Coordinates of C-alpha atoms in Angstrom, one line a residue:
M1 CA 0.3 0.2 0.5
K2 CA 0.8 3.5 -0.9
T3 CA 2.1 5.4 2.2
K4 CA -0.3 8.3 2.6
L5 CA 0.5 12.1 1.6
F6 CA 0.7 15.2 3.1
F7 CA 1.8 18.2 1.8
T8 CA 3.5 22.1 3.1
I9 CA 2.7 24.5 0.5
A10 CA 3.3 28.5 1.3
F11 CA 0.6 30.0 -0.7
L12 CA -2.9 28.1 -1.4
C13 CA -4.3 31.6 -3.2
T14 CA -13.2 26.3 -11.5
T15 CA -14.6 20.8 -13.8
I16 CA -14.0 24.5 -14.3
V17 CA -11.6 27.3 -15.4
T18 CA -10.9 31.0 -13.4
Q19 CA -9.9 34.0 -14.9
S20 CA -9.9 35.5 -11.6
Q21 CA -6.4 35.6 -9.4
T22 CA -7.6 33.0 -7.3
C23 CA -5.6 29.6 -4.7
F24 CA -7.8 27.6 -7.7
S25 CA -7.5 27.5 -11.8
N26 CA -10.0 24.5 -11.8
I27 CA -11.9 22.6 -9.2
S28 CA -14.5 19.8 -10.5
S29 CA -16.9 17.1 -8.8
G30 CA -16.7 13.3 -9.4
G31 CA -19.3 10.9 -7.5
W32 CA -18.1 11.2 -4.4
H33 CA -14.5 13.0 -4.6
V34 CA -13.4 16.1 -5.5
S35 CA -10.2 17.5 -7.4
A36 CA -8.8 21.0 -8.0
Q37 CA -6.0 22.6 -9.9
K38 CA -4.1 25.3 -7.8
T39 CA -3.0 28.4 -10.0
D40 CA 1.2 27.3 -9.6
G41 CA -0.7 24.1 -11.7
S42 CA -0.3 21.4 -8.9
L43 CA -3.7 19.7 -8.4
I44 CA -4.9 17.9 -5.0
V45 CA -7.3 16.0 -4.4
W46 CA -9.6 15.1 -1.9
G47 CA -13.3 12.8 -0.6
S48 CA -13.7 9.0 -1.3
G49 CA -10.0 6.9 -2.3
I50 CA -11.6 3.3 -2.7
V51 CA -11.6 2.5 -5.8
G52 CA -8.3 5.0 -6.9
A53 CA -9.6 8.5 -7.7
L54 CA -7.8 10.3 -5.5
G55 CA -4.3 7.7 -7.2
N56 CA -3.7 7.4 -3.2
G57 CA -2.7 3.9 -3.6
E58 CA -4.7 -0.3 -3.4
P59 CA -6.8 -0.2 -2.0
G60 CA -7.4 3.6 -1.7
F61 CA -8.9 4.9 1.4
D62 CA -11.0 8.9 2.0
E63 CA -9.3 11.8 2.9
P64 CA -11.5 14.6 4.4
S65 CA -8.5 17.4 3.6
P66 CA -6.3 17.9 0.1
I67 CA -3.7 15.6 -0.2
P68 CA -1.3 15.9 -3.8
L69 CA -2.6 14.1 -6.5
A70 CA -0.1 14.4 -9.0
T71 CA 3.5 15.9 -9.0
G72 CA 4.7 18.7 -10.3
T73 CA 3.6 22.3 -11.4
N74 CA 3.2 21.3 -15.5
W75 CA -0.8 20.5 -16.1
L76 CA -3.2 22.2 -17.6
L77 CA -6.3 20.3 -16.9
L78 CA -7.9 18.6 -14.4
Q79 CA -11.3 16.7 -15.0
S80 CA -13.3 14.5 -12.4
G81 CA -15.1 11.6 -13.9
K82 CA -18.0 9.8 -11.4
T83 CA -14.9 7.4 -9.4
N84 CA -11.6 8.4 -11.3
T85 CA -9.6 11.2 -12.4
F86 CA -8.1 12.8 -15.7
A87 CA -5.8 15.7 -16.3
I88 CA -3.7 16.9 -19.1
R89 CA 0.1 17.8 -19.0
N90 CA 1.0 20.8 -20.6
D91 CA 2.5 18.6 -23.4
H92 CA -1.0 17.3 -23.8
T93 CA -1.0 13.8 -22.5
L94 CA -3.5 12.6 -21.0
W95 CA -3.5 11.1 -17.4
G96 CA -5.9 9.2 -15.3
T97 CA -6.4 6.9 -12.0
G98 CA -9.7 5.4 -10.7
N99 CA -12.6 3.4 -12.3
N100 CA -11.2 1.3 -14.5
T101 CA -14.3 -1.2 -14.9
Y102 CA -15.5 -1.2 -18.5
G103 CA -11.8 0.1 -19.6
A104 CA -12.7 3.4 -18.8
L105 CA -9.8 4.8 -18.0
G106 CA -8.9 3.3 -21.4
I107 CA -5.6 1.8 -20.8
G108 CA -5.7 -1.7 -22.9
N109 CA -7.2 -3.4 -20.3
N110 CA -9.8 -3.5 -17.2
N111 CA -7.8 -3.4 -14.7
A112 CA -8.4 -2.2 -11.0
I113 CA -6.2 1.2 -11.2
Y114 CA -5.1 3.5 -7.9
D115 CA -2.0 5.2 -9.2
W116 CA -1.6 7.7 -11.5
T117 CA -0.8 6.2 -15.5
Q118 CA -0.7 7.8 -18.8
I119 CA -3.6 7.0 -21.2
G120 CA -1.6 6.3 -24.2
T121 CA 0.8 8.1 -25.6
A122 CA -0.7 10.9 -27.7
T123 CA 0.6 14.8 -27.1
N124 CA -2.2 16.4 -28.7
W125 CA -5.0 15.7 -25.8
A126 CA -6.7 18.9 -24.7
K127 CA -10.3 18.1 -23.0
V128 CA -11.7 15.4 -21.6
A129 CA -15.5 14.5 -19.8
G130 CA -15.7 11.6 -17.2
G131 CA -18.8 9.7 -18.1
S132 CA -20.1 6.6 -16.3
Y133 CA -18.1 4.1 -17.0
F134 CA -16.8 5.9 -20.0
T135 CA -15.1 9.1 -21.0
I136 CA -14.8 11.1 -23.8
A137 CA -12.1 13.6 -25.1
L138 CA -11.0 16.6 -27.7
K139 CA -7.9 16.7 -29.6
T140 CA -6.2 19.5 -30.3
N141 CA -7.2 18.9 -34.2
G142 CA -10.5 18.8 -33.3
T143 CA -11.7 15.5 -32.5
L144 CA -13.9 13.9 -30.3
W145 CA -13.4 10.3 -29.0
G146 CA -14.2 8.2 -26.1
W147 CA -13.6 4.9 -24.6
G148 CA -15.0 2.4 -22.3
E149 CA -18.5 0.8 -21.0
N150 CA -20.5 1.0 -24.4
N151 CA -23.8 -0.4 -24.7
D152 CA -26.0 2.3 -24.8
Y153 CA -23.6 3.5 -27.7
Q154 CA -22.2 5.5 -25.5
M155 CA -18.7 5.4 -28.8
G156 CA -21.1 6.9 -30.7
N157 CA -19.9 4.5 -33.7
N158 CA -22.8 2.7 -34.4
V159 CA -21.9 0.0 -33.0
C160 CA -23.2 -1.7 -29.8
C161 CA -22.1 -3.6 -26.8
G162 CA -19.0 -4.1 -26.7
N163 CA -16.3 -2.5 -24.0
Q164 CA -13.6 -0.2 -26.0
L165 CA -10.6 -0.9 -24.0
T166 CA -9.3 1.9 -25.7
P167 CA -9.8 6.0 -27.2
I168 CA -11.6 5.8 -31.0
Q169 CA -12.7 8.5 -32.8
I170 CA -16.4 9.2 -33.2
G171 CA -16.9 10.0 -36.0
T172 CA -14.5 12.3 -39.0
D173 CA -15.7 15.8 -38.3
T174 CA -12.6 18.0 -36.8
D175 CA -14.7 21.0 -36.0
W176 CA -15.4 20.1 -32.0
K177 CA -15.1 22.5 -29.2
E178 CA -17.2 21.7 -26.1
I179 CA -17.7 18.3 -24.6
D180 CA -19.4 17.2 -21.1
A181 CA -20.4 13.3 -20.4
S182 CA -23.6 12.4 -17.9
T183 CA -21.8 10.9 -14.9
F184 CA -24.9 9.1 -14.6
V185 CA -26.3 7.8 -17.7
S186 CA -25.1 6.7 -20.7
A187 CA -24.7 9.6 -23.1
G188 CA -22.1 12.0 -24.5
F189 CA -22.2 15.7 -25.6
A190 CA -20.9 18.5 -27.4
I191 CA -21.1 21.6 -28.9
K192 CA -19.2 22.7 -32.5
N193 CA -17.7 25.8 -33.7
N194 CA -20.7 26.7 -35.6
G195 CA -22.7 27.0 -31.8
T196 CA -24.6 23.6 -32.7
L197 CA -25.6 21.2 -29.4
W198 CA -24.9 17.6 -30.5
G199 CA -25.3 14.6 -28.0
W200 CA -25.3 10.3 -28.1
G201 CA -26.1 7.5 -26.2
S202 CA -28.6 6.5 -24.1
N203 CA -31.8 9.3 -23.8
A204 CA -33.2 8.9 -20.7
S205 CA -35.7 11.1 -19.5
G206 CA -35.4 12.6 -23.0
I207 CA -32.5 14.2 -22.4
L208 CA -30.9 13.1 -26.7
C209 CA -33.9 15.2 -27.6
A210 CA -35.3 12.2 -29.3
G211 CA -38.6 11.3 -28.0
G212 CA -39.9 9.7 -24.8
S213 CA -39.8 6.4 -27.3
V214 CA -36.4 6.8 -28.7
P215 CA -33.7 4.5 -26.6
N216 CA -31.2 6.0 -27.5
R217 CA -28.7 7.7 -30.6
P218 CA -25.8 5.1 -31.5
I219 CA -24.3 7.8 -33.5
P220 CA -23.7 12.3 -32.6
A221 CA -26.8 13.7 -33.3
Q222 CA -28.3 17.4 -33.7
L223 CA -30.3 18.4 -30.8
N224 CA -32.3 21.2 -31.9
P225 CA -31.7 23.6 -35.2
D226 CA -30.0 26.6 -33.0
T227 CA -26.6 27.8 -33.6
D228 CA -25.7 29.7 -30.5
W229 CA -25.2 26.9 -27.5
K230 CA -22.5 28.0 -25.1
S231 CA -21.7 25.5 -23.3
V232 CA -23.4 22.2 -21.4
S233 CA -23.7 20.1 -18.5
A234 CA -25.2 17.0 -18.0
G235 CA -26.8 15.6 -14.5
G236 CA -28.1 12.2 -13.4
E237 CA -30.9 12.6 -15.9
H238 CA -31.4 16.0 -17.5
I239 CA -28.9 18.6 -18.6
L240 CA -28.3 22.8 -18.4
A241 CA -26.8 24.4 -21.1
L242 CA -26.1 28.3 -21.7
K243 CA -26.5 29.4 -25.1
T244 CA -24.3 32.5 -26.2
N245 CA -26.8 35.7 -24.7
N246 CA -26.0 33.3 -21.8
T247 CA -29.9 32.3 -21.3
L248 CA -30.4 29.1 -19.6
W249 CA -32.0 26.4 -21.5
S250 CA -32.9 22.3 -19.2
W251 CA -34.2 19.2 -20.3
G252 CA -34.6 15.9 -19.4
A253 CA -35.9 14.7 -16.1
Y254 CA -38.3 17.1 -14.0
Q255 CA -39.6 15.4 -10.8
Y256 CA -37.9 16.3 -8.4
G257 CA -37.2 19.7 -10.0
Q258 CA -34.2 19.7 -11.2
L259 CA -34.9 21.4 -14.4
G260 CA -35.8 25.0 -12.7
R261 CA -39.3 25.3 -14.2
D262 CA -42.5 23.9 -14.5
Y263 CA -42.5 21.7 -16.7
T264 CA -45.0 22.2 -19.6
G265 CA -44.4 20.2 -23.2
T266 CA -42.9 16.9 -24.8
V267 CA -40.2 15.5 -23.2
G268 CA -36.3 16.4 -24.5
V269 CA -37.4 19.7 -25.4
P270 CA -34.5 22.4 -24.5
T271 CA -36.9 25.0 -22.7
Q272 CA -36.4 28.9 -21.6
V273 CA -35.1 28.6 -17.4
G274 CA -36.9 31.9 -16.5
T275 CA -35.8 34.9 -18.1
S276 CA -31.9 36.0 -16.1
T277 CA -28.3 35.2 -17.5
W278 CA -26.2 33.3 -16.4
K279 CA -21.9 32.8 -16.1
Q280 CA -22.0 29.9 -15.6
V281 CA -24.3 26.3 -14.5
T282 CA -23.6 22.6 -13.5
A283 CA -26.0 19.9 -13.0
G284 CA -25.8 17.1 -10.7
M285 CA -27.6 14.2 -9.4
S286 CA -31.1 15.6 -9.8
L287 CA -30.4 18.9 -8.7
S288 CA -29.0 21.6 -10.0
F289 CA -26.7 24.5 -9.4
G290 CA -25.9 28.7 -11.0
I291 CA -24.1 31.7 -10.6
K292 CA -25.9 34.5 -12.8
T293 CA -24.3 37.7 -14.3
D294 CA -24.7 39.4 -11.3
G295 CA -22.5 36.7 -8.7
T296 CA -25.4 35.6 -7.3
L297 CA -25.4 31.8 -6.1
W298 CA -28.3 29.5 -6.8
A299 CA -30.1 26.8 -6.5
W300 CA -33.0 24.0 -7.4
G301 CA -33.7 20.4 -7.3
K302 CA -33.8 17.2 -4.8
N303 CA -33.2 18.4 -1.3
D304 CA -33.8 15.4 0.5
L305 CA -30.6 16.0 2.5
G306 CA -30.3 19.8 2.0
Q307 CA -27.8 19.2 -0.3
L308 CA -29.5 22.4 -2.0
G309 CA -27.4 24.1 1.1
N310 CA -30.2 26.6 1.8
G311 CA -30.8 25.2 5.2
N312 CA -34.0 23.1 4.8
T313 CA -35.2 19.9 2.9
T314 CA -38.0 20.5 0.8
N315 CA -37.0 20.4 -2.8
Q316 CA -37.0 23.6 -4.9
F317 CA -38.7 23.3 -8.4
A318 CA -37.2 27.0 -9.4
P319 CA -34.1 28.1 -8.4
V320 CA -33.8 30.3 -5.2
Q321 CA -30.8 32.1 -4.3
L322 CA -27.9 31.2 -1.9
G323 CA -27.3 33.5 1.1
T324 CA -26.5 37.0 -0.4
A325 CA -23.5 37.5 -1.4
T326 CA -22.6 38.4 -5.1
N327 CA -19.0 37.5 -5.3
W328 CA -19.5 33.7 -6.4
E329 CA -17.1 32.7 -9.5
S330 CA -18.2 29.1 -10.2
V331 CA -19.4 26.0 -8.8
S332 CA -19.2 22.0 -9.2
C333 CA -21.9 19.1 -8.1
G334 CA -21.2 16.7 -10.6
G335 CA -21.8 13.9 -8.0
Y336 CA -24.0 12.7 -5.1
D337 CA -25.9 15.0 -3.0
F338 CA -23.0 17.7 -2.1
A339 CA -21.5 20.1 -4.1
I340 CA -17.7 23.0 -4.1
A341 CA -17.7 26.7 -4.9
L342 CA -15.4 29.3 -5.2
K343 CA -15.5 32.5 -4.5
T344 CA -13.8 35.6 -6.4
D345 CA -11.5 36.2 -3.2
G346 CA -10.2 32.7 -3.6
S347 CA -11.7 31.1 -1.1
L348 CA -13.8 26.8 -1.6
W349 CA -16.6 26.7 -0.1
T350 CA -18.7 23.3 0.4
W351 CA -21.3 21.8 1.4
G352 CA -24.1 19.0 1.4
Q353 CA -23.2 15.3 3.0
N354 CA -20.0 14.3 3.4
D355 CA -19.6 10.6 3.8
F356 CA -16.3 10.3 2.3
G357 CA -15.1 14.0 3.7
Q358 CA -15.7 15.2 0.3
L359 CA -16.5 18.6 1.7
A360 CA -13.1 18.7 2.7
N361 CA -13.3 20.3 6.2
G362 CA -11.6 17.3 7.9
T363 CA -14.9 15.7 9.3
T364 CA -17.3 13.4 7.6
T365 CA -19.7 15.8 9.3
P366 CA -22.5 17.3 7.0
Q367 CA -23.1 21.1 5.9
L368 CA -26.8 22.2 5.1
I369 CA -25.2 25.5 4.3
P370 CA -22.4 26.9 2.3
T371 CA -19.5 26.6 4.5
M372 CA -16.1 28.1 3.5
V373 CA -13.1 25.4 4.0
I374 CA -10.1 26.8 2.6
S375 CA -9.4 30.7 2.5
C376 CA -7.3 32.9 0.7
P377 CA -5.8 35.8 2.0
L378 CA -2.3 34.7 2.2
N379 CA -0.9 36.9 -0.5
T380 CA 2.7 37.5 -1.4
E381 CA 1.2 41.9 -0.6
N382 CA 0.9 40.6 3.2
F383 CA 3.5 39.8 3.3
T384 CA 5.8 43.1 2.7
K385 CA 4.4 45.0 6.0
Q386 CA 6.2 44.6 9.2
N387 CA 3.8 46.2 11.3
V388 CA 4.0 42.4 13.3
N389 CA 6.7 40.1 14.7
I390 CA 6.2 36.8 16.3
Y391 CA 8.9 35.0 18.1
P392 CA 9.8 32.6 18.6
N393 CA 9.8 31.5 15.1
P394 CA 9.8 28.3 15.2
A395 CA 8.2 27.9 18.4
K396 CA 7.0 25.1 20.6
D397 CA 3.8 26.3 22.7
I398 CA 4.1 29.8 22.8
L399 CA 4.0 32.3 20.4
N400 CA 5.0 36.5 21.3
I401 CA 3.4 38.6 19.0
K402 CA 4.5 42.3 18.6
V403 CA 2.4 45.2 17.1
E404 CA 4.3 48.5 16.6
S405 CA 2.0 51.4 17.7
S406 CA -0.9 49.4 17.8
T407 CA -4.0 47.5 19.5
I408 CA -4.5 43.6 18.1
S409 CA -8.6 43.7 17.4
S410 CA -8.4 39.6 16.2
I411 CA -5.6 37.0 15.6
S412 CA -6.6 34.0 13.2
I413 CA -4.7 30.8 12.1
Y414 CA -4.5 28.6 9.3
N415 CA -2.8 25.8 8.0
S416 CA -0.8 25.2 5.0
I417 CA -4.1 24.6 2.5
G418 CA -5.7 27.5 3.9
Q419 CA -7.7 25.7 6.2
L420 CA -8.9 27.8 9.3
V421 CA -8.1 25.7 12.1
L422 CA -7.6 28.5 15.3
S423 CA -10.4 31.4 15.0
N424 CA -11.7 33.9 17.3
I425 CA -8.2 33.8 19.1
K426 CA -9.1 36.3 22.0
P427 CA -6.6 39.3 21.2
S428 CA -3.7 38.9 23.2
N429 CA 0.7 39.4 22.6
T430 CA 0.7 35.7 23.3
I431 CA -1.1 33.0 21.6
T432 CA -0.8 29.3 22.9
I433 CA -0.3 26.8 20.1
S434 CA 1.0 23.5 21.7
E435 CA -2.2 21.4 20.5
L436 CA -1.3 22.7 16.7
K437 CA 0.4 19.3 14.3
A438 CA 4.0 19.7 13.2
G439 CA 3.9 22.2 10.5
A440 CA 4.0 25.5 8.9
Y441 CA 0.7 28.3 9.6
F442 CA -0.4 31.5 8.8
M443 CA -1.4 34.2 11.2
I444 CA -3.6 36.8 10.3
V445 CA -3.5 39.8 12.8
N446 CA -6.3 42.3 12.2
F447 CA -5.4 45.7 14.7
N448 CA -6.3 49.6 13.6
E449 CA -8.0 48.1 10.4
Q450 CA -4.9 46.6 8.8
S451 CA -4.2 43.4 8.1
E452 CA -0.8 41.6 8.4
T453 CA -0.2 37.4 7.7
I454 CA 2.7 35.9 9.0
K455 CA 4.2 32.7 9.1
F456 CA 5.2 30.2 11.1
I457 CA 6.3 27.1 12.2
K458 CA 5.4 24.9 14.5
E459 CA 7.7 22.7 15.9

């Protein structure tokens, strides 16, 4: 068994890429685990590791706090599948770990994999989306590829039902630009450069817009005549999609309110959700989340376990706002009954169920409202000030604090990955740190409407 790993970083500053200067450049939730990419290019994971999605060794174990997924900072893109994790390196090679049933990792067999593994030898991968026991990906030349389970024509090549153990091209077109795959239904989706939306595989709940009596589409088919599709997110048996004017559209299963609108019309017809404009949406298992263009966060759908994050357990048939904040950046809920989100200040928030530590709060305790688990106050600007001094450093039991001509108003301590470990510390010139584990920490001292962050070592 591989030794359990922990890591230390000096500064920890969304499947989702953001432009803001945050600690993360990419977050992606799987069935019961989460993968994240930091702005320095390094990769971290947490949550369920039972089938190897964390790359932490056979037989795999759960991690309620982030651990490294791979070495180095030379990674371009990270994506969680249902029970596996994929990433593309800056040399455009493709790597993966986790569930390999039916050949979902594309490595030529269906053996259990618990370690980070390169997929083939190609050096032109651009995007990847892990589905329910199958995977689709794009290459830099605009071609579409697939591998894994093929019982519902997931390979889009008009052949059923043998599993595909290595990547195979789907069709011959070279103008694909966006992809997604349902982590619960055997269906893939893609958008072409001309803004048309296509799908193939299982038509459960009419998600492929083929009518309720059509079981599947064996090759990619255009789902409607519109040419202004921007992005698509495949949930359990429902679909959310944005158009270039940032309007939200939905179709598929509706029994829990996951479409965000009253159900009317024919099964499988894209229908607009309200009149608001959205910058990002994500579909999970019978639930949905989105961020409007004004930076507010909204949720709708199944809520029997409080997974929507609005503090109750009532299903929501229309989007309901979570809190009042207007600085949400990205949200992901590709898995079961939990979600993760980033704010523009770089902080990471989680809520919902937490049986496998997928909320990154160091426990398996659920959270029924969005709760900050990793803060990002640790930027380099904070370290240029000279108003606060601490000693000794390293320290074993006691830290002494000296602030020049000022009175301390509050003190907080974060660990090396930005998790708050001590808060509401009584303002004082000495702090007891004997209960902290050995390692690197950051103390934020607030005084005279200013703050300063100081790194210290606990022996």
